Amino acid sequence: MKDLLEEFWYGNLLPQDQCPSFNREVKKINSFIVAHYDKLMADLSDEQKKTLEKYDDCIHEMYGITEKEIFIYAFRLGGRFMLATLSDEQVLPTDSTST
């Protein structure tokens, strides 16, 4: 099961093709990130830029690992909900007067 979820996570299964692109709020935040990053890069020395780039690489790697693990956990949790839903037998109340 984990192999399937990892294939899904790494983009070998493409459900995102069915989803719309980022919403307005995410686009707005992303534009702020880019603007601040560009200003910061303009103000840094070459050595500081290299340090910031290494920092960015580490952050992206950490977020990637964390997001993958959260994705797998959430997918499994959804599966547990489905199993609980399917295994929960509803017993209809019997009407003893209608026999």
PDB file of C-alpha atoms in Angstrom:
ATOM      1  CA  MET A   1       0.000   0.000   0.000  1.00  0.00           C
ATOM      2  CA  LYS A   2       2.806   2.450   0.848  1.00  0.00           C
ATOM      3  CA  ASP A   3       4.383   1.862  -2.586  1.00  0.00           C
ATOM      4  CA  LEU A   4       1.107   2.857  -4.261  1.00  0.00           C
ATOM      5  CA  LEU A   5       0.830   5.972  -2.112  1.00  0.00           C
ATOM      6  CA  GLU A   6       4.439   6.925  -2.798  1.00  0.00           C
ATOM      7  CA  GLU A   7       3.855   6.489  -6.547  1.00  0.00           C
ATOM      8  CA  PHE A   8       0.845   8.756  -6.143  1.00  0.00           C
ATOM      9  CA  TRP A   9       2.922  11.261  -4.126  1.00  0.00           C
ATOM     10  CA  TYR A  10       5.817  11.349  -6.592  1.00  0.00           C
ATOM     11  CA  GLY A  11       3.456  12.207  -9.434  1.00  0.00           C
ATOM     12  CA  ASN A  12       3.406   8.900 -11.235  1.00  0.00           C
ATOM     13  CA  LEU A  13      -0.365   8.934 -10.731  1.00  0.00           C
ATOM     14  CA  LEU A  14      -1.803  12.285 -11.756  1.00  0.00           C
ATOM     15  CA  PRO A  15      -5.046  13.184  -9.975  1.00  0.00           C
ATOM     16  CA  GLN A  16      -3.898  16.806  -9.906  1.00  0.00           C
ATOM     17  CA  ASP A  17      -4.656  17.002 -13.621  1.00  0.00           C
ATOM     18  CA  GLN A  18      -8.287  16.962 -12.550  1.00  0.00           C
ATOM     19  CA  CYS A  19      -7.873  19.829 -10.051  1.00  0.00           C
ATOM     20  CA  PRO A  20      -7.947  23.567 -10.758  1.00  0.00           C
ATOM     21  CA  SER A  21      -4.741  25.546 -10.290  1.00  0.00           C
ATOM     22  CA  PHE A  22      -3.944  27.417  -7.088  1.00  0.00           C
ATOM     23  CA  ASN A  23      -6.702  29.550  -5.685  1.00  0.00           C
ATOM     24  CA  ARG A  24      -6.470  33.344  -5.468  1.00  0.00           C
ATOM     25  CA  GLU A  25      -5.298  33.370  -1.854  1.00  0.00           C
ATOM     26  CA  VAL A  26      -2.353  31.067  -2.615  1.00  0.00           C
ATOM     27  CA  LYS A  27      -1.442  33.074  -5.718  1.00  0.00           C
ATOM     28  CA  LYS A  28      -1.481  36.282  -3.664  1.00  0.00           C
ATOM     29  CA  ILE A  29       0.757  34.828  -0.956  1.00  0.00           C
ATOM     30  CA  ASN A  30       3.094  33.398  -3.580  1.00  0.00           C
ATOM     31  CA  SER A  31       3.471  36.819  -5.202  1.00  0.00           C
ATOM     32  CA  PHE A  32       4.451  38.283  -1.796  1.00  0.00           C
ATOM     33  CA  ILE A  33       7.001  35.503  -1.289  1.00  0.00           C
ATOM     34  CA  VAL A  34       8.549  36.143  -4.702  1.00  0.00           C
ATOM     35  CA  ALA A  35       8.666  39.918  -4.171  1.00  0.00           C
ATOM     36  CA  HIS A  36      10.323  39.612  -0.753  1.00  0.00           C
ATOM     37  CA  TYR A  37      12.727  36.962  -1.971  1.00  0.00           C
ATOM     38  CA  ASP A  38      13.758  39.097  -4.955  1.00  0.00           C
ATOM     39  CA  LYS A  39      14.339  42.116  -2.698  1.00  0.00           C
ATOM     40  CA  LEU A  40      16.361  40.028  -0.283  1.00  0.00           C
ATOM     41  CA  MET A  41      18.492  38.546  -3.076  1.00  0.00           C
ATOM     42  CA  ALA A  42      19.202  42.053  -4.423  1.00  0.00           C
ATOM     43  CA  ASP A  43      20.484  43.164  -1.020  1.00  0.00           C
ATOM     44  CA  LEU A  44      22.717  40.151  -0.250  1.00  0.00           C
ATOM     45  CA  SER A  45      26.363  39.561  -1.033  1.00  0.00           C
ATOM     46  CA  ASP A  46      27.301  36.613  -3.234  1.00  0.00           C
ATOM     47  CA  GLU A  47      28.297  34.549  -0.196  1.00  0.00           C
ATOM     48  CA  GLN A  48      25.013  35.357   1.551  1.00  0.00           C
ATOM     49  CA  LYS A  49      23.087  34.403  -1.597  1.00  0.00           C
ATOM     50  CA  LYS A  50      24.803  31.004  -1.634  1.00  0.00           C
ATOM     51  CA  THR A  51      23.907  30.514   2.032  1.00  0.00           C
ATOM     52  CA  LEU A  52      20.292  31.475   1.362  1.00  0.00           C
ATOM     53  CA  GLU A  53      20.129  29.084  -1.610  1.00  0.00           C
ATOM     54  CA  LYS A  54      21.452  26.224   0.559  1.00  0.00           C
ATOM     55  CA  TYR A  55      18.899  27.142   3.206  1.00  0.00           C
ATOM     56  CA  ASP A  56      16.131  27.095   0.581  1.00  0.00           C
ATOM     57  CA  ASP A  57      17.270  23.677  -0.656  1.00  0.00           C
ATOM     58  CA  CYS A  58      17.152  22.268   2.883  1.00  0.00           C
ATOM     59  CA  ILE A  59      13.733  23.790   3.559  1.00  0.00           C
ATOM     60  CA  HIS A  60      12.314  22.400   0.298  1.00  0.00           C
ATOM     61  CA  GLU A  61      13.709  18.951   1.039  1.00  0.00           C
ATOM     62  CA  MET A  62      12.303  18.997   4.580  1.00  0.00           C
ATOM     63  CA  TYR A  63       8.890  20.206   3.377  1.00  0.00           C
ATOM     64  CA  GLY A  64       8.856  17.545   0.689  1.00  0.00           C
ATOM     65  CA  ILE A  65       9.504  14.772   3.195  1.00  0.00           C
ATOM     66  CA  THR A  66       6.995  16.184   5.675  1.00  0.00           C
ATOM     67  CA  GLU A  67       4.285  16.700   3.051  1.00  0.00           C
ATOM     68  CA  LYS A  68       4.766  13.162   1.732  1.00  0.00           C
ATOM     69  CA  GLU A  69       4.378  11.687   5.221  1.00  0.00           C
ATOM     70  CA  ILE A  70       1.314  13.841   5.952  1.00  0.00           C
ATOM     71  CA  PHE A  71      -0.186  12.821   2.607  1.00  0.00           C
ATOM     72  CA  ILE A  72       0.331   9.115   3.329  1.00  0.00           C
ATOM     73  CA  TYR A  73      -1.080   9.464   6.850  1.00  0.00           C
ATOM     74  CA  ALA A  74      -4.138  11.381   5.609  1.00  0.00           C
ATOM     75  CA  PHE A  75      -4.751   8.892   2.820  1.00  0.00           C
ATOM     76  CA  ARG A  76      -4.606   6.015   5.300  1.00  0.00           C
ATOM     77  CA  LEU A  77      -6.884   7.882   7.684  1.00  0.00           C
ATOM     78  CA  GLY A  78      -9.390   8.302   4.871  1.00  0.00           C
ATOM     79  CA  GLY A  79      -9.147   4.556   4.222  1.00  0.00           C
ATOM     80  CA  ARG A  80      -9.838   3.870   7.887  1.00  0.00           C
ATOM     81  CA  PHE A  81     -12.926   6.069   7.684  1.00  0.00           C
ATOM     82  CA  MET A  82     -14.076   4.073   4.663  1.00  0.00           C
ATOM     83  CA  LEU A  83     -13.498   0.768   6.458  1.00  0.00           C
ATOM     84  CA  ALA A  84     -15.365   2.015   9.520  1.00  0.00           C
ATOM     85  CA  THR A  85     -18.224   3.194   7.322  1.00  0.00           C
ATOM     86  CA  LEU A  86     -18.458  -0.080   5.442  1.00  0.00           C
ATOM     87  CA  SER A  87     -18.161  -2.275   8.526  1.00  0.00           C
ATOM     88  CA  ASP A  88     -20.699  -0.384  10.624  1.00  0.00           C
ATOM     89  CA  GLU A  89     -23.851  -2.420  10.190  1.00  0.00           C
ATOM     90  CA  GLN A  90     -26.997  -0.489  10.848  1.00  0.00           C
ATOM     91  CA  VAL A  91     -29.659  -2.533  12.575  1.00  0.00           C
ATOM     92  CA  LEU A  92     -33.113  -1.289  11.789  1.00  0.00           C
ATOM     93  CA  PRO A  93     -35.452  -1.199  14.770  1.00  0.00           C
ATOM     94  CA  THR A  94     -38.034  -3.954  14.635  1.00  0.00           C
ATOM     95  CA  ASP A  95     -41.666  -3.160  14.985  1.00  0.00           C
ATOM     96  CA  SER A  96     -43.104  -5.934  17.125  1.00  0.00           C
ATOM     97  CA  THR A  97     -46.707  -4.870  16.397  1.00  0.00           C
ATOM     98  CA  SER A  98     -46.558  -5.440  12.641  1.00  0.00           C
ATOM     99  CA  THR A  99     -46.236  -9.252  12.563  1.00  0.00           C
TER     100      THR A  99
END
